[in-house]
Amino acid sequence: MTRRKKTVDGLHGLEIDALLDDRTVEIVVCCGSGGVGKTTTAAALGVRAAERGRQVVVLTIDPARRLAQAMGLPELDDTPRRVEGIDTKRGGHLDAMMLDMKRTFDQVVLATTSPEKAKVILENPFYVALSSSFAGTQEYMAMEKLGQLHADALADGRYDLIIVDTPPSRSALDFLDAPKRLSSFLDSRLLRLLSAPARGPIKVFSAGMGLVTGTLTKLLGAQVLTDIQTFVSALDTTFGGFRARSERTYALLQEDRTAFLVVAAPEPDALREAAYFVERLRDERMPLTGMVLNRMTSPAATHVSAERSLSAAEALTESGKHPVAAAVLRLHGERMRRAVREHHLAERFASAHPGVSVAGVPALSSDVHDLDGLREIGARLSGE
Amino acid sequence: MTRGDSDWEGVRLHIVTGKGGTGKTTVAGALALALAASGQTVLLCEVEGRQGIARLFDAPNRTYDEHRIAAVPDENATAGEVYGLAIDPEAALAEYLEMYYRMGRAVRALDKVGAIDFATTIAPGVRDVLLTGKVYEAVRRKEKKRTHGRVYDAVVLDAPPTGRIARFLGVNAGVADIARVGPIRRQADSIMTMMRAPQTVVHLVTLLEEMPVQETADGIAELREAKIPVGAVVVNLAEQSPLDAKALAAAAGGSLPRSDFTSALRETGLSADDETVTGLLTDAREHAVRVELENELRAQVTALGRPTYELPRLTDGVDLGALFELSHALTAQGMA
């Protein structure tokens, strides 16, 4: 067997198995910028946790079709589906589901209001646009769904671990902001203004308010304003309950039963984003467990340095002998250079964020196709 | 340097998207430089508030204004210039109200009741309307004489990721469903007309990995459905192999001759023990498996039927010099 680095030297190692085995941890949130392997990491953690005996559900936000297939699911929707082929000897199981924001939103409306009022809301053009096509709704609904799942799990004991993959926007922490943004909107004078006609005459029509309604009418047209007003007043109770729930979910995320993992790739941009997440989580007092540094270049013959390998390649090229060996030495040298560079980046991150544990995950040479692929990633995450 | 004809002659708005992590911002920057090298004045916009352009061009972060970030030299003169703009939705809204309605006073009143905050952060979609609206304004300056600011030959937009692109660009169609009349409706209609015009193209950046290639295919389908013109596929960070096809096949199959390696190592004074030879062969096999997979994926990208350009992985990452290198590669392949 060739020597191969298990973890990133000099960094505080992240104990993934200890995390997954800790029964007091009920929620694991994977966050990070796009393209760093967040969704795959969440799925791999799910497989590993289930095979170590946990009752797991993975909530992903729009996984690539490949990943759903890797879990043996032809498609994912917002109903948790059992992943077949998981080793259940230790009593665990794995379900997977995908966030369907429109359905989640519809369910909230239906659950919190009378059928007649729900009908008015569901048919309102402003609601239709808001719930199905606009960006941003996803963050609110991810929060809602997480809260629902956790409450269900507590009630019927179906799951003891929820693994969440956060929405794929720049601001993967936008979903943390959702409750606050909603609160500030619900408490705003704008809302009172918008719902004013439905509530009857209130003394909001100061000169400033007149200007506001005038401007909105001019920009949007009277019809839109009426639609929004109908929508807002009909949603008032629904939104109120929604706000209370998302504030509870937010508080839940601050508790010790939650663990945040920041996922990153060993590239300057991805690490800069990761640093942003780490700082945000600290500011918000969210329990940060550590960072997963995905796709580390991991050459096999690590004892042959980049310099020695490249100069040997050069010597061979000059002599014209062993062209294939020369090319492989060049290849190895380049991989070593890349590995050294990635290692430096990781070290710099660690010195800027002491105390953040890091799991370095060596890159696979091919993509993940099946449960075995996810198991392999899980093993690498755990430093096996 | 000889300059061939661009494959995208007459295109005024280049929108660059791609799965997260594929290097959209880098490709958008390289494309802007390549267009400037052919003598154009180019505006490079970003919409996600991450100051990626400033970082890429090694320029200070800027608030909401259009400022020069690069001048592309041609002999001793300047061929073309790239201006950068990080579009901020709040500033775009204020500008929009002032420009079209002379409503500076209304902005303050709207702000006071929380309407600006609502529009730019809470009301989903409005943000995208404002961002696309600003891009629309920058592109249209050339036709409209009533302009503020500089006129550009081309605008390059570093857009949101592929997963959101059709929704982002089509947001104005959604607005049109809500607002049946009025100025917002008219504005939304004109923006949609521009997004669907032949002067607009959406380029997709991908890596030779399965998920990004799949997402590229899905993105193309969604854009077609939204009737937004699809441009090129740019393959980024392609692996360069020092091995020829025959050696790659042998490496992948584990049949490279050990003895050749042992004598090569001895000859160069490196240790020729089993561990070293096995290690090098493992490196070669992993690399060859990767290259094989990339070749399959390259074929899938070709099968998408769009013009394709390829950019290499640069070992030391991308700095401003490297960005110029990438822009030359795009020019050489006809993208600009």
XYZ file of C-alpha atoms in Angstrom:
720
model
C 0.000 0.000 0.000
C 1.237 3.461 -0.749
C 1.463 6.123 1.885
C -1.378 8.587 1.745
C -2.298 11.454 3.981
C -5.406 10.778 6.014
C -6.013 14.302 7.204
C -4.535 17.696 6.619
C -1.382 17.911 8.717
C -1.157 20.673 11.221
C -4.904 21.195 11.292
C -7.220 20.298 14.086
C -8.940 17.137 12.828
C -12.704 16.944 12.573
C -14.148 13.748 14.031
C -17.036 12.965 11.716
C -17.886 9.588 13.235
C -17.970 11.000 16.749
C -20.382 13.649 15.482
C -22.641 11.124 13.752
C -22.617 8.812 16.781
C -23.548 11.572 19.185
C -27.232 10.942 19.877
C -27.690 14.426 21.282
C -27.055 15.845 17.817
C -30.393 15.930 16.009
C -29.692 18.265 13.109
C -26.640 18.613 10.886
C -26.663 21.621 8.560
C -24.257 21.629 5.595
C -23.584 25.107 4.305
C -21.096 26.592 1.867
C -20.938 28.237 -1.547
C -22.058 26.527 -4.741
C -20.083 23.761 -6.402
C -18.087 22.640 -3.382
C -19.853 19.308 -3.027
C -22.299 20.308 -0.304
C -25.167 18.138 -1.524
C -22.953 15.098 -2.040
C -21.458 15.614 1.409
C -24.946 15.726 2.951
C -25.916 12.500 1.157
C -22.672 10.751 2.139
C -23.134 11.787 5.777
C -26.689 10.436 5.607
C -25.540 7.036 4.343
C -22.783 6.796 6.915
C -24.960 7.890 9.842
C -27.715 5.429 8.867
C -25.232 2.568 8.644
C -23.913 3.510 12.067
C -27.407 3.095 13.467
C -29.085 6.484 13.177
C -32.603 7.035 11.840
C -31.798 9.631 9.257
C -33.592 11.872 6.808
C -31.634 13.987 4.330
C -33.375 17.155 3.160
C -31.799 18.437 -0.029
C -32.675 21.472 -2.036
C -32.665 20.469 -5.689
C -30.021 17.753 -5.946
C -28.593 16.828 -9.309
C -30.436 13.903 -10.871
C -27.247 11.861 -10.560
C -27.262 12.171 -6.836
C -30.879 11.091 -6.504
C -29.951 8.111 -8.678
C -26.933 7.419 -6.500
C -29.362 6.963 -3.635
C -31.448 4.688 -5.837
C -34.300 7.159 -6.094
C -35.606 7.866 -9.605
C -36.839 11.225 -8.400
C -37.058 13.159 -5.212
C -39.983 15.212 -4.005
C -41.141 16.560 -0.708
C -42.238 13.175 0.626
C -39.406 11.367 2.421
C -38.555 8.159 0.544
C -36.692 5.197 1.914
C -33.251 4.668 0.389
C -32.850 0.947 -0.344
C -29.565 -0.899 0.013
C -28.552 0.680 3.310
C -26.984 -1.710 5.786
C -29.596 -1.740 8.569
C -27.824 -4.204 10.861
C -27.243 -1.513 13.448
C -30.857 -0.444 13.425
C -30.562 2.653 11.288
C -32.309 3.725 8.113
C -32.133 6.520 5.576
C -34.854 8.576 3.933
C -34.256 11.314 1.395
C -36.439 14.167 0.258
C -36.269 17.339 -1.733
C -37.699 20.725 -0.867
C -40.714 21.627 -3.005
C -41.220 25.246 -2.144
C -44.616 25.719 -3.752
C -46.105 22.646 -2.084
C -44.615 23.583 1.257
C -46.042 27.077 0.969
C -49.473 25.741 -0.092
C -49.505 23.364 2.864
C -48.744 26.203 5.252
C -51.618 28.210 3.832
C -54.024 25.265 3.950
C -53.023 24.318 7.467
C -53.335 27.753 8.976
C -56.478 29.239 7.552
C -60.083 28.453 6.723
C -60.782 26.698 3.414
C -62.529 29.775 1.944
C -59.692 32.094 2.911
C -57.123 29.575 1.673
C -58.838 29.507 -1.704
C -58.598 33.296 -1.975
C -54.903 33.171 -1.156
C -54.021 30.254 -3.413
C -55.680 31.916 -6.389
C -54.219 35.356 -5.820
C -51.821 36.180 -8.694
C -49.311 37.715 -6.320
C -49.266 34.542 -4.251
C -48.877 32.338 -7.331
C -45.806 34.285 -8.417
C -44.369 34.458 -4.917
C -44.779 30.786 -4.101
C -43.583 29.210 -7.297
C -41.284 31.251 -9.405
C -39.412 33.825 -7.401
C -36.009 33.359 -5.831
C -35.907 33.919 -2.091
C -39.026 31.928 -1.268
C -36.809 28.862 -1.109
C -35.000 30.122 1.983
C -38.236 30.735 3.883
C -39.567 27.363 2.901
C -36.361 25.484 3.764
C -36.707 26.891 7.259
C -40.382 25.919 7.388
C -39.721 22.370 6.194
C -36.863 21.864 8.645
C -39.106 22.975 11.498
C -41.865 20.603 10.366
C -39.507 17.655 10.027
C -38.019 18.224 13.431
C -41.413 18.591 15.111
C -42.623 15.371 13.405
C -39.469 13.547 14.414
C -39.951 14.595 18.026
C -43.609 13.621 17.939
C -43.414 10.161 16.394
C -39.721 9.303 16.714
C -39.403 8.465 13.035
C -36.031 10.202 12.770
C -33.325 10.985 15.245
C -31.092 12.837 12.792
C -31.966 15.389 10.108
C -29.256 16.352 7.647
C -29.954 19.563 5.762
C -28.331 20.815 2.619
C -28.845 24.576 2.337
C -30.072 26.478 -0.762
C -27.502 26.919 -3.508
C -27.245 30.687 -3.593
C -24.312 32.881 -2.790
C -25.815 33.602 0.529
C -26.292 30.061 1.739
C -26.990 31.681 5.067
C -29.902 33.612 3.623
C -32.166 31.059 5.171
C -30.973 32.155 8.588
C -32.054 35.659 7.739
C -35.503 34.626 6.559
C -37.278 34.865 9.933
C -35.788 38.252 10.741
C -36.617 39.658 7.345
C -40.121 38.385 7.651
C -40.499 39.910 11.108
C -39.263 43.269 10.003
C -41.705 43.179 7.129
C -44.644 42.095 9.272
C -43.945 44.858 11.746
C -43.392 47.478 9.093
C -45.569 50.457 8.413
C -45.685 49.267 4.827
C -47.644 46.195 5.788
C -50.101 48.225 7.808
C -50.421 50.540 4.882
C -50.979 47.739 2.421
C -53.560 46.022 4.562
C -55.272 49.300 5.453
C -58.214 49.164 2.999
C -59.122 45.671 4.092
C -59.065 46.704 7.714
C -61.080 49.816 7.236
C -59.984 53.392 7.656
C -56.960 53.786 9.895
C -55.105 56.995 10.413
C -52.125 56.094 8.309
C -52.811 58.525 5.529
C -50.429 61.222 6.514
C -48.870 63.207 3.707
C -45.975 60.719 3.519
C -48.328 57.801 3.234
C -50.274 59.474 0.489
C -47.059 59.864 -1.446
C -46.232 56.201 -0.905
C -49.579 54.862 -2.078
C -49.536 57.323 -4.932
C -46.091 56.139 -6.008
C -46.961 52.481 -5.693
C -50.157 52.958 -7.664
C -48.310 54.860 -10.341
C -45.607 52.205 -10.628
C -47.612 49.064 -10.239
C -51.059 50.096 -11.358
C -54.085 50.067 -9.099
C -54.885 46.425 -9.879
C -51.550 45.113 -8.591
C -51.864 47.153 -5.443
C -55.323 45.706 -4.849
C -53.975 42.169 -5.469
C -51.143 42.719 -3.012
C -53.507 44.200 -0.458
C -55.887 41.262 -0.730
C -52.995 38.871 -0.486
C -51.363 40.545 2.485
C -54.566 40.856 4.497
C -55.579 37.277 3.729
C -52.127 36.033 4.654
C -51.925 37.990 7.854
C -52.729 35.064 10.151
C -50.826 32.583 8.026
C -47.736 34.737 7.980
C -47.981 35.377 11.696
C -47.879 31.672 12.478
C -45.168 31.176 9.912
C -43.059 33.834 11.547
C -43.490 32.295 14.983
C -42.464 28.893 13.624
C -39.449 30.134 11.750
C -38.296 32.012 14.822
C -38.545 28.741 16.741
C -36.555 26.949 14.057
C -33.958 29.689 14.196
C -33.650 29.242 17.966
C -33.419 25.473 17.477
C -30.468 25.996 15.164
C -28.657 27.794 17.984
C -29.027 24.864 20.342
C -26.480 22.144 20.987
C -28.601 19.562 19.212
C -27.637 21.256 15.968
C -24.233 20.988 14.279
C -23.163 23.190 11.390
C -20.612 21.965 8.892
C -19.125 24.487 6.493
C -18.235 22.752 3.227
C -15.496 24.228 1.035
C -13.084 23.383 -1.733
C -9.351 24.149 -1.527
C -9.574 27.219 -3.762
C -9.080 30.826 -2.664
C -12.620 31.913 -3.569
C -14.313 28.962 -1.890
C -12.215 29.448 1.243
C -13.027 33.134 1.346
C -16.721 32.231 1.265
C -16.117 29.586 3.925
C -14.500 32.221 6.141
C -17.587 34.352 5.684
C -19.831 31.475 6.790
C -17.653 30.730 9.808
C -17.817 34.346 10.927
C -21.546 34.610 10.327
C -22.230 31.446 12.322
C -20.164 32.744 15.214
C -21.933 36.089 15.124
C -25.286 34.330 15.214
C -24.156 31.964 17.978
C -24.788 28.959 15.802
C -22.921 25.809 16.840
C -20.171 25.427 14.250
C -18.688 21.950 14.348
C -16.075 22.301 11.672
C -15.163 22.542 8.039
C -15.153 19.859 5.382
C -12.465 20.605 2.827
C -13.529 18.621 -0.208
C -11.607 17.380 -3.210
C -8.096 17.780 -1.915
C -5.481 16.781 -4.473
C -3.802 13.731 -2.971
C -0.824 12.384 -4.901
C 0.199 8.850 -3.989
C 4.020 9.015 -3.847
C 4.079 11.911 -1.376
C 7.687 11.309 -0.393
C 8.873 12.394 -3.864
C 8.657 16.173 -3.807
C 7.392 18.342 -6.658
C 10.879 19.752 -7.264
C 12.632 16.384 -7.406
C 9.932 14.887 -9.567
C 9.892 17.782 -12.042
C 13.674 17.967 -12.325
C 13.890 14.210 -12.864
C 11.254 14.567 -15.599
C 13.310 17.309 -17.203
C 16.511 15.265 -17.088
C 14.771 12.308 -18.694
C 13.212 14.476 -21.383
C 16.636 15.901 -22.251
C 18.172 12.457 -22.504
C 15.212 11.257 -24.564
C 14.933 8.064 -22.553
C 11.875 6.638 -20.796
C 9.386 9.143 -22.224
C 6.393 7.616 -20.414
C 8.120 7.619 -17.037
C 9.177 11.224 -17.706
C 5.583 12.216 -18.407
C 4.353 10.463 -15.256
C 7.041 12.193 -13.174
C 5.903 15.522 -14.605
C 2.340 14.612 -13.776
C 3.269 13.644 -10.240
C 5.251 16.863 -9.852
C 2.274 18.956 -10.946
C -0.026 17.088 -8.569
C 2.427 17.650 -5.736
C 2.580 21.347 -6.550
C -1.175 21.566 -6.483
C -1.347 19.601 -3.239
C 1.207 21.884 -1.600
C -0.690 24.944 -2.751
C -3.988 23.576 -1.416
C -2.305 22.681 1.846
C -0.995 26.224 2.235
C -4.469 27.600 1.631
C -5.891 25.273 4.298
C -3.183 26.270 6.760
C -3.793 29.931 6.178
C -7.482 29.403 6.752
C -6.703 27.549 9.967
C -4.452 30.280 11.290
C -7.112 32.884 10.570
C -9.774 30.708 12.209
C -8.107 28.832 15.033
C -10.385 26.340 16.696
C -12.235 25.367 13.540
C -11.731 21.624 13.040
C -11.093 20.562 9.463
C -11.699 17.293 7.663
C -9.658 17.147 4.459
C -11.360 14.896 1.913
C -9.187 13.486 -0.896
C -10.718 13.852 -4.361
C -12.188 10.809 -6.063
C -10.908 10.238 -9.583
C -14.403 9.479 -10.850
C -17.874 10.746 -9.988
C -20.370 9.258 -7.565
C -22.848 6.862 -9.178
C -24.217 4.734 -6.398
C -24.360 4.053 -2.684
C -20.861 2.617 -2.798
C -19.599 5.941 -4.100
C -21.359 7.759 -1.254
C -19.938 5.215 1.214
C -16.459 5.883 -0.159
C -16.921 9.631 0.372
C -18.227 8.959 3.869
C -15.139 6.886 4.612
C -12.879 9.654 3.334
C -14.797 12.226 5.391
C -14.084 10.156 8.465
C -10.417 9.896 7.612
C -10.498 6.165 6.868
C -1.648 38.116 -32.868
C -3.982 37.404 -35.739
C -7.586 37.912 -34.967
C -10.203 35.764 -36.601
C -13.843 36.716 -36.835
C -15.831 36.374 -33.675
C -18.513 33.707 -33.600
C -20.752 36.201 -31.815
C -20.612 39.203 -34.129
C -23.410 41.635 -33.362
C -24.104 40.316 -29.882
C -24.558 43.185 -27.445
C -25.308 41.310 -24.223
C -23.260 38.246 -23.198
C -24.739 36.545 -20.155
C -22.404 34.067 -18.450
C -23.837 31.380 -16.201
C -22.698 27.987 -14.931
C -23.058 25.663 -11.984
C -21.571 27.107 -8.802
C -17.821 26.583 -8.622
C -17.270 26.244 -12.368
C -15.585 29.650 -12.668
C -18.295 31.849 -14.200
C -16.735 35.025 -12.914
C -13.342 34.101 -14.360
C -14.856 33.253 -17.738
C -16.958 36.444 -17.742
C -13.811 38.450 -16.964
C -11.775 36.707 -19.666
C -14.562 37.242 -22.194
C -14.773 40.950 -21.327
C -11.004 41.283 -21.884
C -11.217 39.357 -25.153
C -13.986 41.638 -26.435
C -11.981 44.695 -25.397
C -8.968 43.326 -27.284
C -11.006 43.585 -30.489
C -11.439 47.289 -29.803
C -14.725 47.333 -27.951
C -15.674 49.255 -24.850
C -17.121 46.656 -22.545
C -19.137 46.787 -19.322
C -18.700 43.796 -17.004
C -21.538 43.539 -14.462
C -22.057 41.373 -11.425
C -25.306 40.981 -9.525
C -24.606 38.836 -6.500
C -22.924 41.379 -4.261
C -19.724 39.412 -3.847
C -17.280 41.919 -5.368
C -15.916 39.110 -7.527
C -14.984 41.473 -10.348
C -12.869 43.696 -8.112
C -11.039 40.649 -6.812
C -10.518 39.164 -10.243
C -9.138 42.390 -11.681
C -7.166 43.214 -8.574
C -9.080 46.457 -8.220
C -10.463 48.039 -5.036
C -14.061 47.229 -4.083
C -16.368 49.848 -5.445
C -19.754 51.096 -4.533
C -22.365 51.435 -7.204
C -20.604 53.078 -10.142
C -19.060 52.224 -13.483
C -15.310 52.440 -13.355
C -12.474 51.303 -15.579
C -10.913 48.048 -14.434
C -8.719 47.201 -17.412
C -7.330 48.711 -20.578
C -6.227 46.250 -23.212
C -3.126 47.479 -25.043
C -2.663 47.103 -28.779
C 0.910 47.980 -29.778
C 1.306 51.334 -28.047
C -2.299 52.390 -28.069
C -5.302 51.165 -26.144
C -7.385 48.695 -28.094
C -10.368 48.622 -25.807
C -11.418 49.050 -22.224
C -13.319 47.083 -19.636
C -15.501 48.866 -17.093
C -16.815 47.114 -14.017
C -20.124 47.507 -12.221
C -21.415 45.685 -9.149
C -25.160 46.219 -9.419
C -26.801 47.013 -6.121
C -30.592 46.589 -6.145
C -31.287 49.438 -3.755
C -29.244 51.930 -5.738
C -30.759 50.584 -8.959
C -34.255 51.223 -7.609
C -33.443 54.779 -6.579
C -31.831 55.408 -9.941
C -34.773 53.911 -11.780
C -37.327 56.043 -9.968
C -35.270 59.165 -10.522
C -34.467 58.457 -14.155
C -37.916 57.542 -15.343
C -40.220 59.330 -12.949
C -38.111 62.060 -11.350
C -39.233 60.759 -8.009
C -36.280 61.383 -5.723
C -38.638 62.532 -2.983
C -40.721 59.376 -3.247
C -37.639 57.252 -2.598
C -37.239 58.825 0.818
C -40.906 58.318 1.641
C -40.789 54.715 0.417
C -37.660 54.116 2.434
C -39.306 55.503 5.559
C -42.155 52.999 5.517
C -39.820 50.132 4.694
C -40.910 49.790 1.079
C -37.358 49.956 -0.295
C -36.188 47.301 2.098
C -39.233 45.232 1.242
C -38.637 45.603 -2.489
C -34.930 44.803 -2.421
C -34.692 42.060 0.161
C -38.069 40.646 1.155
C -40.344 40.704 -1.847
C -38.984 37.782 -3.801
C -38.392 38.567 -7.423
C -38.325 42.347 -7.180
C -34.612 42.193 -6.603
C -34.125 40.297 -9.854
C -36.362 42.761 -11.682
C -34.143 45.615 -10.507
C -30.918 43.795 -11.379
C -32.040 42.829 -14.873
C -33.525 46.301 -15.295
C -30.124 47.889 -14.746
C -28.495 45.557 -17.265
C -31.244 46.458 -19.716
C -30.560 50.142 -19.210
C -26.806 49.690 -19.799
C -27.355 47.698 -23.006
C -29.957 50.083 -24.365
C -27.893 53.230 -23.908
C -26.465 52.720 -27.342
C -29.819 53.018 -29.057
C -31.270 55.655 -26.809
C -29.721 59.057 -27.199
C -31.251 60.196 -23.908
C -28.522 58.650 -21.838
C -26.657 59.006 -18.644
C -23.113 57.821 -18.659
C -20.901 55.888 -20.987
C -22.046 53.999 -24.049
C -20.822 50.425 -24.365
C -20.298 48.210 -27.394
C -20.980 45.135 -25.333
C -22.149 44.212 -21.860
C -20.971 41.016 -20.148
C -23.101 39.858 -17.237
C -21.672 37.558 -14.588
C -25.079 36.029 -13.870
C -26.494 33.790 -11.118
C -25.802 30.042 -11.342
C -27.415 27.793 -13.960
C -29.941 26.445 -11.480
C -31.494 29.881 -11.174
C -30.695 31.417 -14.545
C -33.981 30.861 -16.371
C -35.899 32.144 -13.362
C -33.574 35.131 -13.028
C -33.756 36.167 -16.669
C -37.421 35.272 -16.955
C -38.405 37.172 -13.844
C -39.887 39.905 -15.968
C -42.228 37.438 -17.623
C -43.414 36.616 -14.089
C -43.922 40.304 -13.410
C -45.956 40.592 -16.571
C -48.296 37.964 -15.117
C -48.855 40.076 -12.043
C -48.885 43.602 -13.362
C -51.317 43.686 -16.230
C -50.921 47.386 -16.971
C -48.788 50.335 -15.957
C -45.153 51.373 -16.290
C -43.740 48.343 -14.464
C -45.568 46.139 -16.949
C -44.187 48.098 -19.891
C -40.686 47.958 -18.444
C -40.976 44.206 -17.808
C -42.152 43.642 -21.366
C -39.250 45.596 -22.859
C -36.746 43.728 -20.698
C -38.177 40.375 -21.801
C -38.027 41.510 -25.420
C -34.339 42.314 -24.992
C -33.591 39.013 -23.223
C -35.118 37.134 -26.129
C -33.517 39.245 -28.873
C -30.775 37.820 -31.087
C -28.363 40.447 -29.690
C -28.478 38.571 -26.392
C -26.860 35.194 -25.698
C -26.428 33.106 -22.592
C -23.120 31.207 -22.376
C -22.845 28.277 -19.999
C -19.626 27.461 -18.160
C -19.026 23.859 -17.229
C -16.332 21.580 -15.890
C -15.727 18.121 -17.299
C -17.540 16.562 -14.369
C -20.879 14.825 -14.518
C -23.002 17.142 -12.419
C -21.952 20.397 -14.091
C -22.401 18.818 -17.548
C -25.857 17.573 -16.559
C -26.748 20.986 -15.184
C -25.538 22.597 -18.408
C -27.835 20.344 -20.435
C -30.750 21.139 -18.103
C -29.950 24.850 -18.245
C -29.971 24.831 -22.053
C -33.364 23.112 -22.056
C -34.795 25.633 -19.582
C -33.441 28.613 -21.500
C -34.925 27.268 -24.726
C -38.259 26.855 -23.030
C -38.044 30.443 -21.794
C -37.165 31.443 -25.397
C -33.893 33.024 -24.292
C -31.067 32.553 -26.861
C -28.438 30.005 -25.858
C -24.824 30.885 -26.707
C -21.744 28.747 -26.226
C -20.617 26.157 -23.732
C -17.281 27.079 -22.168
C -15.402 24.121 -20.702
C -13.279 25.425 -17.863
C -10.372 23.881 -15.949
C -9.801 21.106 -18.468
C -7.101 18.661 -17.439
C -3.947 18.803 -19.577
C -2.242 15.484 -20.014
C 1.469 14.989 -20.632
C 0.645 11.396 -21.658
C -0.434 10.307 -25.137
C -3.545 8.230 -25.760
C -1.687 4.933 -25.744
C 0.103 5.658 -22.479
C -3.154 6.876 -20.930
C -4.909 3.630 -21.824
C -2.044 1.614 -20.342
C -2.015 3.781 -17.212
C -5.772 3.400 -16.734
C -5.545 -0.354 -17.187
C -2.599 -0.636 -14.814
C -0.322 -2.049 -17.525
C 2.491 0.522 -17.577
C 5.773 -1.429 -17.314
C 7.214 -1.200 -13.802
C 10.721 -2.004 -15.065
C 10.742 1.114 -17.236
C 9.949 3.193 -14.148
C 12.544 1.457 -12.011
C 15.349 2.175 -14.475
C 14.108 5.723 -15.126
C 14.139 6.470 -11.390
C 17.608 4.960 -10.984
C 18.915 6.977 -13.868
C 17.771 10.260 -12.308
C 19.049 9.375 -8.857
C 15.621 8.991 -7.293
C 14.859 6.094 -5.034
C 13.552 3.217 -7.147
C 11.946 1.210 -4.374
C 8.582 -0.526 -4.759
C 6.708 2.110 -2.828
C 7.867 4.922 -5.108
C 7.111 3.002 -8.291
C 3.689 1.930 -7.024
C 2.985 5.492 -5.936
C 3.825 6.924 -9.348
C 1.774 4.254 -11.090
C -1.153 5.072 -8.792
C -0.852 8.751 -9.694
C -0.769 7.819 -13.367
C -3.817 5.569 -13.044
C -5.895 8.152 -11.151
C -4.973 10.775 -13.698
C -5.779 8.465 -16.621
C -9.169 7.529 -15.150
C -9.913 11.234 -14.774
C -8.860 11.990 -18.367
C -10.953 9.094 -19.652
C -13.990 10.432 -17.813
C -13.283 13.924 -19.130
C -13.162 12.618 -22.682
C -16.563 10.971 -22.289
C -17.972 14.164 -20.841
C -16.375 16.236 -23.588
C -18.293 14.092 -26.076
C -21.504 14.784 -24.147
C -20.785 18.504 -24.248
C -20.193 18.315 -28.015
C -23.491 16.464 -28.382
C -25.286 19.488 -26.908
C -24.724 21.034 -30.325
C -23.520 24.452 -29.162
C -20.209 26.104 -30.095
C -17.696 25.008 -27.478
C -14.549 26.667 -26.153
C -12.085 25.209 -23.712
C -9.912 26.808 -21.036
C -7.070 24.956 -19.310
C -6.542 24.571 -15.590
C -3.698 26.843 -14.553
C -1.686 25.236 -11.759
C -1.121 28.446 -9.866
C -4.663 29.790 -9.922
C -5.962 32.886 -11.657
C -4.401 36.325 -11.258
C -4.744 39.266 -13.626
C -1.964 37.984 -15.903
C -3.580 34.580 -16.070
C -6.868 36.238 -16.943
C -5.241 37.820 -19.995
C -3.888 34.392 -20.913
C -7.394 32.948 -20.739
C -8.779 35.830 -22.798
C -6.222 35.106 -25.547
C -7.371 31.492 -25.543
C -10.969 32.627 -26.060
C -9.952 34.968 -28.880
C -7.914 32.233 -30.567
C -10.934 29.920 -30.475
C -13.229 32.559 -31.945
C -15.336 33.470 -28.951
C -14.409 37.145 -29.278
